[in-house]
Amino acid sequence: MPASRVSAEAIAARLSAVGLTTRVEEHNRCTSVEAEVPQSLSTESWREVLEVLTEADRFGLHATRLNGRTVWAVVRKAAPTTGDVGGPSHQR
């Protein structure tokens, strides 16, 4: 199993421990984790979620009135080269 998959599975397991339902997906250059965040999530649980997400190479929150809130995290399969380093314009 690729190291990115192992890291993503660890992130997903910790998010699941907080009570979130997670999805892990393989992509060409990364492994991603997504989890729906209920409106009733406690402040303590939010802190844990944020701590878990910092283990990823990139992470964020997608929120809409229609679909609610989804946290996401990306773990790269290979270390980026100097010309491949992603900044804010590379975020999903």
PDB file of C-alpha atoms in Angstrom:
ATOM      1  CA  MET A   1       0.000   0.000   0.000  1.00  0.00           C
ATOM      2  CA  PRO A   2       1.439   3.422  -0.945  1.00  0.00           C
ATOM      3  CA  ALA A   3       2.558   5.676   1.903  1.00  0.00           C
ATOM      4  CA  SER A   4       0.000   8.290   0.826  1.00  0.00           C
ATOM      5  CA  ARG A   5      -2.784   5.725   1.234  1.00  0.00           C
ATOM      6  CA  VAL A   6      -1.524   4.765   4.703  1.00  0.00           C
ATOM      7  CA  SER A   7      -1.426   8.440   5.765  1.00  0.00           C
ATOM      8  CA  ALA A   8      -4.864   9.128   4.281  1.00  0.00           C
ATOM      9  CA  GLU A   9      -6.321   6.057   6.013  1.00  0.00           C
ATOM     10  CA  ALA A  10      -4.851   7.275   9.330  1.00  0.00           C
ATOM     11  CA  ILE A  11      -6.452  10.689   8.819  1.00  0.00           C
ATOM     12  CA  ALA A  12      -9.767   9.039   7.920  1.00  0.00           C
ATOM     13  CA  ALA A  13      -9.606   6.822  11.020  1.00  0.00           C
ATOM     14  CA  ARG A  14      -9.063   9.814  13.304  1.00  0.00           C
ATOM     15  CA  LEU A  15     -11.906  11.745  11.642  1.00  0.00           C
ATOM     16  CA  SER A  16     -14.137   8.696  12.064  1.00  0.00           C
ATOM     17  CA  ALA A  17     -13.201   8.587  15.757  1.00  0.00           C
ATOM     18  CA  VAL A  18     -14.624  12.121  16.046  1.00  0.00           C
ATOM     19  CA  GLY A  19     -17.871  10.807  14.543  1.00  0.00           C
ATOM     20  CA  LEU A  20     -17.502  11.868  10.911  1.00  0.00           C
ATOM     21  CA  THR A  21     -18.225   9.604   7.959  1.00  0.00           C
ATOM     22  CA  THR A  22     -15.200   9.610   5.648  1.00  0.00           C
ATOM     23  CA  ARG A  23     -14.409   8.755   2.025  1.00  0.00           C
ATOM     24  CA  VAL A  24     -10.877   7.937   0.860  1.00  0.00           C
ATOM     25  CA  GLU A  25     -10.092   8.114  -2.875  1.00  0.00           C
ATOM     26  CA  GLU A  26      -6.982   7.372  -4.914  1.00  0.00           C
ATOM     27  CA  HIS A  27      -5.945   9.832  -7.619  1.00  0.00           C
ATOM     28  CA  ASN A  28      -2.951   9.929  -9.986  1.00  0.00           C
ATOM     29  CA  ARG A  29      -0.812  12.179  -7.793  1.00  0.00           C
ATOM     30  CA  CYS A  30      -2.473  11.981  -4.371  1.00  0.00           C
ATOM     31  CA  THR A  31      -4.879  10.249  -2.030  1.00  0.00           C
ATOM     32  CA  SER A  32      -7.782  12.331  -0.746  1.00  0.00           C
ATOM     33  CA  VAL A  33     -10.053  12.160   2.287  1.00  0.00           C
ATOM     34  CA  GLU A  34     -13.434  13.869   2.568  1.00  0.00           C
ATOM     35  CA  ALA A  35     -15.901  13.991   5.453  1.00  0.00           C
ATOM     36  CA  GLU A  36     -19.284  15.630   5.883  1.00  0.00           C
ATOM     37  CA  VAL A  37     -19.405  17.861   8.972  1.00  0.00           C
ATOM     38  CA  PRO A  38     -22.720  18.001  10.853  1.00  0.00           C
ATOM     39  CA  GLN A  39     -24.014  21.325  12.127  1.00  0.00           C
ATOM     40  CA  SER A  40     -24.039  19.906  15.656  1.00  0.00           C
ATOM     41  CA  LEU A  41     -20.272  19.256  15.842  1.00  0.00           C
ATOM     42  CA  SER A  42     -18.938  20.471  19.192  1.00  0.00           C
ATOM     43  CA  THR A  43     -16.102  22.968  19.588  1.00  0.00           C
ATOM     44  CA  GLU A  44     -13.897  20.242  21.063  1.00  0.00           C
ATOM     45  CA  SER A  45     -14.566  17.982  18.070  1.00  0.00           C
ATOM     46  CA  TRP A  46     -13.788  20.855  15.657  1.00  0.00           C
ATOM     47  CA  ARG A  47     -10.416  21.275  17.374  1.00  0.00           C
ATOM     48  CA  GLU A  48      -9.682  17.583  16.896  1.00  0.00           C
ATOM     49  CA  VAL A  49     -10.744  17.757  13.233  1.00  0.00           C
ATOM     50  CA  LEU A  50      -8.419  20.700  12.619  1.00  0.00           C
ATOM     51  CA  GLU A  51      -5.541  18.942  14.373  1.00  0.00           C
ATOM     52  CA  VAL A  52      -6.083  15.847  12.224  1.00  0.00           C
ATOM     53  CA  LEU A  53      -6.224  17.849   8.985  1.00  0.00           C
ATOM     54  CA  THR A  54      -2.823  19.416   9.638  1.00  0.00           C
ATOM     55  CA  GLU A  55      -1.299  15.974   8.989  1.00  0.00           C
ATOM     56  CA  ALA A  56      -2.200  16.321   5.305  1.00  0.00           C
ATOM     57  CA  ASP A  57      -0.235  18.132   2.605  1.00  0.00           C
ATOM     58  CA  ARG A  58      -3.282  20.292   1.855  1.00  0.00           C
ATOM     59  CA  PHE A  59      -6.683  20.607   3.490  1.00  0.00           C
ATOM     60  CA  GLY A  60      -9.741  22.781   3.486  1.00  0.00           C
ATOM     61  CA  LEU A  61     -13.435  23.242   4.102  1.00  0.00           C
ATOM     62  CA  HIS A  62     -16.091  23.423   1.427  1.00  0.00           C
ATOM     63  CA  ALA A  63     -19.350  24.926   2.708  1.00  0.00           C
ATOM     64  CA  THR A  64     -22.583  25.711   0.882  1.00  0.00           C
ATOM     65  CA  ARG A  65     -26.125  26.432   1.962  1.00  0.00           C
ATOM     66  CA  LEU A  66     -27.430  23.547  -0.137  1.00  0.00           C
ATOM     67  CA  ASN A  67     -24.901  20.794   0.601  1.00  0.00           C
ATOM     68  CA  GLY A  68     -23.664  21.628   4.081  1.00  0.00           C
ATOM     69  CA  ARG A  69     -19.997  21.411   5.077  1.00  0.00           C
ATOM     70  CA  THR A  70     -17.302  19.030   3.883  1.00  0.00           C
ATOM     71  CA  VAL A  71     -13.710  18.945   5.132  1.00  0.00           C
ATOM     72  CA  TRP A  72     -11.108  17.591   2.744  1.00  0.00           C
ATOM     73  CA  ALA A  73      -7.467  16.588   2.953  1.00  0.00           C
ATOM     74  CA  VAL A  74      -4.905  15.601   0.319  1.00  0.00           C
ATOM     75  CA  VAL A  75      -1.779  13.506   0.826  1.00  0.00           C
ATOM     76  CA  ARG A  76       0.672  13.615  -2.092  1.00  0.00           C
ATOM     77  CA  LYS A  77       2.072  10.369  -3.487  1.00  0.00           C
ATOM     78  CA  ALA A  78       5.495  11.885  -4.175  1.00  0.00           C
ATOM     79  CA  ALA A  79       7.391  14.824  -2.743  1.00  0.00           C
ATOM     80  CA  PRO A  80       6.909  17.880  -4.990  1.00  0.00           C
ATOM     81  CA  THR A  81       9.817  19.239  -6.959  1.00  0.00           C
ATOM     82  CA  THR A  82      10.626  22.959  -6.796  1.00  0.00           C
ATOM     83  CA  GLY A  83       8.540  23.706  -9.898  1.00  0.00           C
ATOM     84  CA  ASP A  84       5.639  21.565  -8.681  1.00  0.00           C
ATOM     85  CA  VAL A  85       5.001  23.135  -5.293  1.00  0.00           C
ATOM     86  CA  GLY A  86       1.320  24.031  -5.036  1.00  0.00           C
ATOM     87  CA  GLY A  87       0.096  27.283  -3.589  1.00  0.00           C
ATOM     88  CA  PRO A  88      -3.382  28.648  -3.052  1.00  0.00           C
ATOM     89  CA  SER A  89      -4.104  28.605  -6.786  1.00  0.00           C
ATOM     90  CA  HIS A  90      -3.645  24.810  -6.762  1.00  0.00           C
ATOM     91  CA  GLN A  91      -6.230  24.183  -4.070  1.00  0.00           C
ATOM     92  CA  ARG A  92      -9.468  22.547  -4.936  1.00  0.00           C
TER      93      ARG A  92
END
